[in-house]
Coordinates of C-alpha atoms in Angstrom, one line a residue:
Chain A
X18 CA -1.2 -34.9 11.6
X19 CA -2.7 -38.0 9.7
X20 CA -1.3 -38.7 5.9
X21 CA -5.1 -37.5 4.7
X22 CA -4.7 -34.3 6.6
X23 CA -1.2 -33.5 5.2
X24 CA -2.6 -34.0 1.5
X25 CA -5.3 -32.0 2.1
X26 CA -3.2 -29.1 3.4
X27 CA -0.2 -29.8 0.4
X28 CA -3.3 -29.5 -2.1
X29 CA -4.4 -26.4 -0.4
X30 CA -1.1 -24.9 -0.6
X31 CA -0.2 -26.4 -4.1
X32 CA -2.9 -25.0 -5.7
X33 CA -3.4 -21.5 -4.1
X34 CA 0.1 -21.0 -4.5
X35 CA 0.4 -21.5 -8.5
X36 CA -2.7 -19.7 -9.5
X37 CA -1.4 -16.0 -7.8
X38 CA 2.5 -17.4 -8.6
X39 CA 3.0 -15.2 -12.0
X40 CA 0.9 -12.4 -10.3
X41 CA 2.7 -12.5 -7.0
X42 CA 5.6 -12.3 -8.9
X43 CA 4.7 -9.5 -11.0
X44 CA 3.5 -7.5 -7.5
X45 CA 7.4 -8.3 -5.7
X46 CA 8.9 -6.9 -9.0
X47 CA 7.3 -3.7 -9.5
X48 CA 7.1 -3.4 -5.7
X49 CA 10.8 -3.1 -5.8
X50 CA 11.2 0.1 -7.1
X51 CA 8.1 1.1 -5.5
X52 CA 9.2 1.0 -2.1
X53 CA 12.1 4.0 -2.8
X54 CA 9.9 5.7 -5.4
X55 CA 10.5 9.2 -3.1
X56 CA 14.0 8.3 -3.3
X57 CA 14.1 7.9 -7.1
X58 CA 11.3 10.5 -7.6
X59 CA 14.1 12.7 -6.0
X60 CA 16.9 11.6 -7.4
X61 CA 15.2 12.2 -11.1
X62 CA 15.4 15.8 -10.1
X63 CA 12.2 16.7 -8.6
X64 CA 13.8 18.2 -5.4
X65 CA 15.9 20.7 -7.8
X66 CA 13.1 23.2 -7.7
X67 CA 13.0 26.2 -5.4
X68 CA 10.3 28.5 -4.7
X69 CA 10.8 31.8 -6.3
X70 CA 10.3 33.5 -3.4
X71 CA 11.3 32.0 -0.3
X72 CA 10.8 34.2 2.0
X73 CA 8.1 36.4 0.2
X74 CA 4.0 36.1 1.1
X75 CA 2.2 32.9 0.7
X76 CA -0.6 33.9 -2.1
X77 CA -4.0 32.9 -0.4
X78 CA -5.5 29.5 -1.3
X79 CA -8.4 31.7 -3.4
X80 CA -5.3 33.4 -4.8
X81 CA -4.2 30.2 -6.1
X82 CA -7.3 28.8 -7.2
X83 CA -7.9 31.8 -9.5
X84 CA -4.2 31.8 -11.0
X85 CA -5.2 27.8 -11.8
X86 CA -8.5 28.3 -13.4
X87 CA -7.4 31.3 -15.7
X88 CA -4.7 28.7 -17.0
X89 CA -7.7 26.0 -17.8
X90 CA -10.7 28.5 -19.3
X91 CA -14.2 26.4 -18.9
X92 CA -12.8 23.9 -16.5
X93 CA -13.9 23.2 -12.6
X94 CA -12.1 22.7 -9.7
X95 CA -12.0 19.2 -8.2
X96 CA -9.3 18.8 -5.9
X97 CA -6.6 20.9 -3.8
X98 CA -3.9 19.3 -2.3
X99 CA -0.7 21.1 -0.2
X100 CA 2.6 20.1 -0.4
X101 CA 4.4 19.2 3.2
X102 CA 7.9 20.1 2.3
X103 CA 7.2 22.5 0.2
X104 CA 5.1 26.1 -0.7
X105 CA 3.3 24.1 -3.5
X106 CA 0.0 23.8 -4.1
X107 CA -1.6 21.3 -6.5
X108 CA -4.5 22.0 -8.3
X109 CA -7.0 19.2 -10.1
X110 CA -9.3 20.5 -12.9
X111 CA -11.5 18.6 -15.3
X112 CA -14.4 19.2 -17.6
X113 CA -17.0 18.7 -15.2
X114 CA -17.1 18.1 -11.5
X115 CA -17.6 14.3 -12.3
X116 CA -15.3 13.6 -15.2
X117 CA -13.2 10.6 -14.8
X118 CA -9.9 10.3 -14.1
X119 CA -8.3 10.5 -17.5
X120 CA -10.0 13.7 -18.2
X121 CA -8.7 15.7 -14.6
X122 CA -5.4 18.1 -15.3
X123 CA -3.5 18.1 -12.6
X124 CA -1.0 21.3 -12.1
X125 CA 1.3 22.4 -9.3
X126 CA 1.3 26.1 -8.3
X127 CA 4.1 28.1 -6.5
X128 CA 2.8 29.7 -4.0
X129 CA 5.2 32.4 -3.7
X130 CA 4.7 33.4 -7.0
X131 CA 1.8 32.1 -8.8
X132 CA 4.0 30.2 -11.4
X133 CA 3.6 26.8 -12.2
X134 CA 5.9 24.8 -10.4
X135 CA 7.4 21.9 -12.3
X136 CA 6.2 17.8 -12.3
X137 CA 8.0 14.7 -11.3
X138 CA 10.7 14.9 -14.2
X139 CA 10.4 11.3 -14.8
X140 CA 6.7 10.3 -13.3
X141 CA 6.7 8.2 -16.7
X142 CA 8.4 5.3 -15.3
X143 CA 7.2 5.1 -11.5
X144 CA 3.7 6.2 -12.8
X145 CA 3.7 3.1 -15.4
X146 CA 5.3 1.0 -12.9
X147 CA 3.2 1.6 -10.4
X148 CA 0.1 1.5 -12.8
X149 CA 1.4 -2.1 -13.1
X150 CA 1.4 -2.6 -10.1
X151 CA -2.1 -1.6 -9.3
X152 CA -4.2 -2.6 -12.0
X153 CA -2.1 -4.3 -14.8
X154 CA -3.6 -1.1 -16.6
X155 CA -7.2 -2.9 -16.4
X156 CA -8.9 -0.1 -14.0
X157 CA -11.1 -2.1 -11.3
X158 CA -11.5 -5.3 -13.0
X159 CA -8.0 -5.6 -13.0
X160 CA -7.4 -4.3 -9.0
X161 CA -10.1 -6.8 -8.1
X162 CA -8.6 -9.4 -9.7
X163 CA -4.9 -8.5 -7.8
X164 CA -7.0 -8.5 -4.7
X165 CA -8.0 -11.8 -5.3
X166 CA -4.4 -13.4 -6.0
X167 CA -3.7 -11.3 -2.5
X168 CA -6.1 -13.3 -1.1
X169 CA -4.8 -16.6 -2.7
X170 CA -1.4 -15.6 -1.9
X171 CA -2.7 -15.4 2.2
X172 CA -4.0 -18.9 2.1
X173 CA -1.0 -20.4 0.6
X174 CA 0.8 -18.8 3.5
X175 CA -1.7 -20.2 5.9
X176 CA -1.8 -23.7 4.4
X177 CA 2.5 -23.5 4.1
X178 CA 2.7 -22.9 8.3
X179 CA 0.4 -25.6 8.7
X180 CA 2.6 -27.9 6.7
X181 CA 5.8 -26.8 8.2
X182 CA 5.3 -28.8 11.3
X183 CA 4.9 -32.1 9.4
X184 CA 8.0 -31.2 7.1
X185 CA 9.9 -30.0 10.0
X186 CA 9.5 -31.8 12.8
X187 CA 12.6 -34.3 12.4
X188 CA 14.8 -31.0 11.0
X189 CA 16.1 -28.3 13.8
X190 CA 15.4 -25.2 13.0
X191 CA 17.2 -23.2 9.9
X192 CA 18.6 -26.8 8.6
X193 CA 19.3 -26.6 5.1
X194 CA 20.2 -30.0 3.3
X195 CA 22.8 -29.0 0.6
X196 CA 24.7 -31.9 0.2
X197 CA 21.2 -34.7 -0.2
X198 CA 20.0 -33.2 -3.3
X199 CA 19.0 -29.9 -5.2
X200 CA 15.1 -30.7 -4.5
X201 CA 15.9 -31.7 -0.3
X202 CA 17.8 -27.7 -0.4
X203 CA 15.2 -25.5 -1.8
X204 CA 12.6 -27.5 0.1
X205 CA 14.3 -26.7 3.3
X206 CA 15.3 -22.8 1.6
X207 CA 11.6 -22.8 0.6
X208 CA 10.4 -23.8 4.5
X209 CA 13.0 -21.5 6.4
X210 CA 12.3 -18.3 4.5
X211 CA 8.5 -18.6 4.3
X212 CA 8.1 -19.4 8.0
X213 CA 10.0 -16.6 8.6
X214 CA 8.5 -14.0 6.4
X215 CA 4.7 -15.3 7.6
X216 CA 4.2 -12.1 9.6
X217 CA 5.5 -9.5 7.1
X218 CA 4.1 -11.2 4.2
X219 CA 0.9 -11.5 5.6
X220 CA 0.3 -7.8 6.4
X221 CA 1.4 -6.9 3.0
X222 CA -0.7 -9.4 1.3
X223 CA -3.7 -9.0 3.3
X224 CA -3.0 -4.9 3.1
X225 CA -2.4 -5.0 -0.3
X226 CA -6.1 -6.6 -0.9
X227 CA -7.4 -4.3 1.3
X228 CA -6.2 -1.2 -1.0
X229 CA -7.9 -2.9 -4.1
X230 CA -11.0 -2.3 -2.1
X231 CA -10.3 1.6 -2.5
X232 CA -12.8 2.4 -5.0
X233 CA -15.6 0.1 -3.3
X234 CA -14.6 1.7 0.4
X235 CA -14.9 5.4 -1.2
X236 CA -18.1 4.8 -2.7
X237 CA -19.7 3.1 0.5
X238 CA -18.8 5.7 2.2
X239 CA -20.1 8.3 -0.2
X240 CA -23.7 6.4 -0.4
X241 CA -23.4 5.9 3.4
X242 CA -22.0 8.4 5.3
X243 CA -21.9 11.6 3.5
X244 CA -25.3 10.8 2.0
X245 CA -26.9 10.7 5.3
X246 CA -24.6 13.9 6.5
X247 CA -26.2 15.6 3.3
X248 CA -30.0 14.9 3.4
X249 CA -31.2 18.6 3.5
X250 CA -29.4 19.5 0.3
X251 CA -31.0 16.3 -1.7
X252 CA -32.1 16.9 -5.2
X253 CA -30.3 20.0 -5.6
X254 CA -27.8 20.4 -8.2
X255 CA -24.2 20.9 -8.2
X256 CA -23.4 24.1 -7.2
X257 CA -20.2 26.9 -8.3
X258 CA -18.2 27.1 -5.0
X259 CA -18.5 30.7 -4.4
X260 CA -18.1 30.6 -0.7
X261 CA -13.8 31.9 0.0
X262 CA -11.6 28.7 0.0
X263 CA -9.4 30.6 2.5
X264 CA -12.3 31.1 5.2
X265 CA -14.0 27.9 4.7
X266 CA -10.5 26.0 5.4
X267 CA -10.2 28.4 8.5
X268 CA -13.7 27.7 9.8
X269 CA -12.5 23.7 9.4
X270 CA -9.4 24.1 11.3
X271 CA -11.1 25.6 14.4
X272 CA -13.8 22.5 13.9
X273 CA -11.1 20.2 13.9
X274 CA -7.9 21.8 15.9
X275 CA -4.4 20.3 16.0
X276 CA -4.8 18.8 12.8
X277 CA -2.5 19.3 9.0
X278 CA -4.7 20.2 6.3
X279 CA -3.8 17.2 3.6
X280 CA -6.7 18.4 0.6
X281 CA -9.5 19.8 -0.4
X282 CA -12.7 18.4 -2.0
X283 CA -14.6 20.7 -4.8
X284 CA -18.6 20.6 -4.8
X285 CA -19.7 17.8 -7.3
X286 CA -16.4 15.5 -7.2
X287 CA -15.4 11.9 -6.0
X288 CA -14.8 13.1 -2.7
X289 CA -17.5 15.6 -1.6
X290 CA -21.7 16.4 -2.0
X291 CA -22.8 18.4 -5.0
X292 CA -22.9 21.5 -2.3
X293 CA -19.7 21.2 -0.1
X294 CA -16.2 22.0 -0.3
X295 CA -14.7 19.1 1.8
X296 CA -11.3 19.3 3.9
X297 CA -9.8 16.9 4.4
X298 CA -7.8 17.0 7.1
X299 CA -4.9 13.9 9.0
X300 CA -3.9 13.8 12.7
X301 CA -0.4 15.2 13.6
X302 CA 1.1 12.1 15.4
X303 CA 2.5 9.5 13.9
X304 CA -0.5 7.2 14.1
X305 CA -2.7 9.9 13.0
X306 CA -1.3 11.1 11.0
X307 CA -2.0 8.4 8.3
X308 CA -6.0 9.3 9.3
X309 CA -8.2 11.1 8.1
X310 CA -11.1 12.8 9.0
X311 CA -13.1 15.6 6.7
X312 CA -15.0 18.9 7.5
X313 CA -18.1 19.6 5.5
X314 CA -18.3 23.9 4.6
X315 CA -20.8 24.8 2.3
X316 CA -19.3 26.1 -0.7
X317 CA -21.7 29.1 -0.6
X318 CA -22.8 30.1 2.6
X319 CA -19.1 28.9 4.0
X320 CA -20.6 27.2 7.0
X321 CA -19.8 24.5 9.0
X322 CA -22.4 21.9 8.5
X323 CA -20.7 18.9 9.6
X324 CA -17.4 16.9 11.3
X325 CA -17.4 13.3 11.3
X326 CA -14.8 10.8 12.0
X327 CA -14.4 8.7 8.9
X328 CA -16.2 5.2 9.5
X329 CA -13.7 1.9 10.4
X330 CA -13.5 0.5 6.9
X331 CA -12.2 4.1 6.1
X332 CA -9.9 3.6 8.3
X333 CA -8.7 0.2 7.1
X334 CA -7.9 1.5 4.5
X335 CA -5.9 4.3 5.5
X336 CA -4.0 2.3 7.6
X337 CA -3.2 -0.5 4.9
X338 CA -1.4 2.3 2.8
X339 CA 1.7 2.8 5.5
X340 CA 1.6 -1.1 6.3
X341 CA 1.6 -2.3 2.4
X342 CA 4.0 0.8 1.1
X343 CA 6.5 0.3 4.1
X344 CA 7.8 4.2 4.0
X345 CA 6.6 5.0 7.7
X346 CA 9.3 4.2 9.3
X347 CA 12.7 5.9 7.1
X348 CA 15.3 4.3 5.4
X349 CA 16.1 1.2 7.5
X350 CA 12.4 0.3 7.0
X351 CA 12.6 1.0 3.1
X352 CA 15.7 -1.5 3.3
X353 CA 14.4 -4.3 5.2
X354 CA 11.1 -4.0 3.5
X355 CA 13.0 -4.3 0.3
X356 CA 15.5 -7.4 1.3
X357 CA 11.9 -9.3 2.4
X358 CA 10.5 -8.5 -1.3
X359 CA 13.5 -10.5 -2.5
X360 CA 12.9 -12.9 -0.2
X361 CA 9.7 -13.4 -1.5
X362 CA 10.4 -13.4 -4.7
X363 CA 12.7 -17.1 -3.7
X364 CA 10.0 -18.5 -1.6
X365 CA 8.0 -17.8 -4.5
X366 CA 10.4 -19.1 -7.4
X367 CA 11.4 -22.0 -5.5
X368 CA 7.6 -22.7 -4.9
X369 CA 7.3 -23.2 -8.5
X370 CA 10.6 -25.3 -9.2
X371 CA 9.8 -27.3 -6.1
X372 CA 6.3 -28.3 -7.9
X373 CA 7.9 -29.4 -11.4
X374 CA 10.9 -31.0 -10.1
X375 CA 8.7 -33.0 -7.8
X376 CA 6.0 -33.7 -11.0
X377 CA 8.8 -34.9 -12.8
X378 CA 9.6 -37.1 -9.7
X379 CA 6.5 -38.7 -9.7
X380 CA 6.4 -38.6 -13.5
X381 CA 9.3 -41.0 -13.5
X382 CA 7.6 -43.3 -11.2
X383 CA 4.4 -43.5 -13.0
X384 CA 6.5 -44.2 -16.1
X385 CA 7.3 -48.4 -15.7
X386 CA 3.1 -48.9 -15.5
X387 CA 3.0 -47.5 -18.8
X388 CA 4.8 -50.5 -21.2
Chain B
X14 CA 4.9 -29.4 16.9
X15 CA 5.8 -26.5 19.6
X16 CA 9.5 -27.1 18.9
X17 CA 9.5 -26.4 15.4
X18 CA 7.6 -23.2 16.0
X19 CA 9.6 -21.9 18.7
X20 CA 11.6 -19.5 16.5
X21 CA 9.5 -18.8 13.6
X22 CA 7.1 -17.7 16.1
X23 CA 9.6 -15.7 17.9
X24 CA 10.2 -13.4 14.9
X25 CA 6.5 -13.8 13.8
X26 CA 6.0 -11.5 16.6
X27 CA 9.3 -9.5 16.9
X28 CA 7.9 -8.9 13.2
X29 CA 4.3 -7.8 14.1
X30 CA 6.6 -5.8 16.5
X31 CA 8.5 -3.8 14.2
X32 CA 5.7 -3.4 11.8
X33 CA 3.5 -1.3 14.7
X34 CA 6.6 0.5 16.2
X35 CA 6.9 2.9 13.4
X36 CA 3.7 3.3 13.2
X37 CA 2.8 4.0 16.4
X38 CA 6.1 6.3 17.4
X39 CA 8.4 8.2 15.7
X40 CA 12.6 8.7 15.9
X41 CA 14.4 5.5 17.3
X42 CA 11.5 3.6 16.8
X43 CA 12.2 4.2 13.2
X44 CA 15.6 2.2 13.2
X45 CA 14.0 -0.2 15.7
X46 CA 11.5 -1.4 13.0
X47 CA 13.9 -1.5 10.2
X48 CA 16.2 -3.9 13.0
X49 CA 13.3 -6.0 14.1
X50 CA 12.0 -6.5 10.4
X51 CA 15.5 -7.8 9.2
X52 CA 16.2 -10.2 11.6
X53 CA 14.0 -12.7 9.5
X54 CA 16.5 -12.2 6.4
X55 CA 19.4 -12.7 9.2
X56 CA 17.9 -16.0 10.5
X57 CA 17.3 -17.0 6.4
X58 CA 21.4 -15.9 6.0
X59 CA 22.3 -18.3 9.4
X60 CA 20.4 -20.9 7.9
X61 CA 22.2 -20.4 4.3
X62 CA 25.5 -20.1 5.7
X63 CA 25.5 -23.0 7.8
X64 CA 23.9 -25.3 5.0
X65 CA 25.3 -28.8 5.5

């Protein structure tokens, strides 16, 4: 590679690399703790509770529904969700069908026994933490602008592979110069654990982006797809679901067989038409099981009116929540997806030490023209 | 050029590797993931232990 080319590429790299440096740094930190937040989650207590019936009869999802509205008078349903490992189901109410996310109570129902079963004893922490993580507390302005250091972050790993082959090539590999000088070690430290991390960092940077795109991808779809699946009921308002939750999420499950209900969209809310209770259902394997695809019932008549696989950029992004969390593949995943996180966090430290002590470097030699 | 790639390439794609196997399968392929993906901390500790 000519000297011109090799500047180029350093000022690619230099550059991209400082302006997401603080923010990358923020994401590895709260990403720690992220990566076990089950774990923690658990170990806070929230696997303490027992249903308090366990081997009574399952009240009915209408059952359930009922039981949560009586607790919230003059609120709608929004969203159902069901529990995997356990008889719980979660109920979201809010105001209106449309009320934003601040306004939406969210309660868990036993559904042995109609009680309320408890939260996440500690949610506080994760929740802020992963707030943090996700939007610096900013809403969308403030995931867009995470998506973008993402993106910076992929082009100074892009433009740091290109100029490992000039910085290598005399070097074999996993040389590490300790004994030259502190600036010759973390330069080769630097090189040997960001080539090395390129594929892993990549994926979660790129998937990472791709998740900040979760409010644009949702509302695409929305003006797209369910829109055009909708077109007979446009200009009506929203309507009360009166059609049985129960027999509209049976009349799903024969649409769309071997598949694990995962929640339930109310008429009017992020998720669903003004006139449809949407289920949402996710494959059983362990691909499919991180897709999903929804059935449309009307939320009076309880018909089917409509099955549709979910469109690829849905998809993207229901495959970049696995491939940036890491918690599809059990503990030894969590673990090695943790020690690369630290990893990160050096290539990305040692970035930023590498850049001053080499300023200062140059600094120095700049210093006898100036008399 | 295709010397100093040989290994980083290796475990680029024994990475890309690990990261669909537990994706794709369940059980053993579980641990296999976790095993391909830390064999790019193991090269970094080779590398750091036989610093010269």
């Amino acid at each position: 590679m000519r000297q011109g080319t090799v500047r180029a590429w350093q000022a690619v790299h230099t550059w991209t690399s400082l302006v997401c440096t603080v923010f990358l740094l923020l994401l590895c930190l709260t990403g720690l703790p992220l990566i076990f937040h089950h774990e923690i989650d658990d170990a806070l207590g929230h696997d303490r509770w027992r249903p308090a019936n366990p081997d009574g009869p399952l009240m009915s999802y209408d059952a359930v529904l009922a039981t949560a509205l009586k607790a919230r008078p003059g609120e709608v349903p929004v969203f159902m969700s069901f529990d995997d490992d356990r008889p719980v189901v979660n109920v979201t109410t809010a105001p209106r069908p449309d009320s934003p996310g601040g306004e939406m109570h969210f309660a868990s129902f036993d559904r042995t026994s109609g009680e309320e079963a408890p939260q996440v004893a500690d949610g506080g922490v994760m929740d802020f933490i992963l707030q943090l993580h996700t939007d610096m507390f900013l809403g969308l302005p403030g995931m867009l602008f995470l998506g973008a250091m993402g993106l910076a972050f992929a082009a100074a790993v892009v433009s740091g592979v290109v100029l490992y082959a000039p910085f290598m090539q005399k070097l074999p590999f996993g040389a590490v110069r300790a004994s030259r000088s502190p600036r010759a070690k973390w330069l080769d430290l630097h090189n040997l654990m960001g080539v090395v991390t390129v594929a892993w960092a990549l994926t979660v940077g790129l998937t990472g982006v791709v998740n900040t795109l979760a409010t644009p991808i949702v509302d695409h779809w929305k003006n797209t797809e369910l829109a055009a699946l909708t077109k007979a009921y446009a200009g009506q308002g929203v309507v009360a679901p009166t059609a049985s939750l129960d027999a509209a999420v049976a009349t799903a499950r024969q649409a769309l067989p071997g598949m694990e209900l995962q929640f339930v969209a109310f008429p009017g809310g992020a998720y669903s038409t003004a006139h449809h209770y949407a289920v949402f259902f996710h494959g059983d394997k362990p691909l499919t099981k991180h897709l999903i695809t929804p059935a449309l019932i009307d939320a009076r008549t309880g018909e089917l009116t409509a099955v549709r696989p979910m469109p690829w950029y849905a998809n993207a992004l229901s495959i970049s929540q696995p491939l940036h969390f890491g918690d599809y593949g059990g503990l030894a995943l969590k673990l090695a997806w943790a020690a690369l996180d630290l990893v990160t966090i050096v290539v990305t430290g040692s970035g930023l030490y590498l850049w001053v002590a080499r300023r200062k470097v140059r600094a120095r030699q700049a210093a006898p023209a100036v008399a | 050029m295709r010397r100093a790639f040989g290994v980083p390439l290796l475990l680029a794609l024994s990475s890309a590797l690990g990261l669909g196997a537990a994706l794709v399968a369940d059980g053993v392929w579980d641990a296999l993931s976790g095993l391909l993906l830390a064999l790019p901390v193991a090269a970094i500790a080779w590398g750091w232990l036989r610093r010269s």
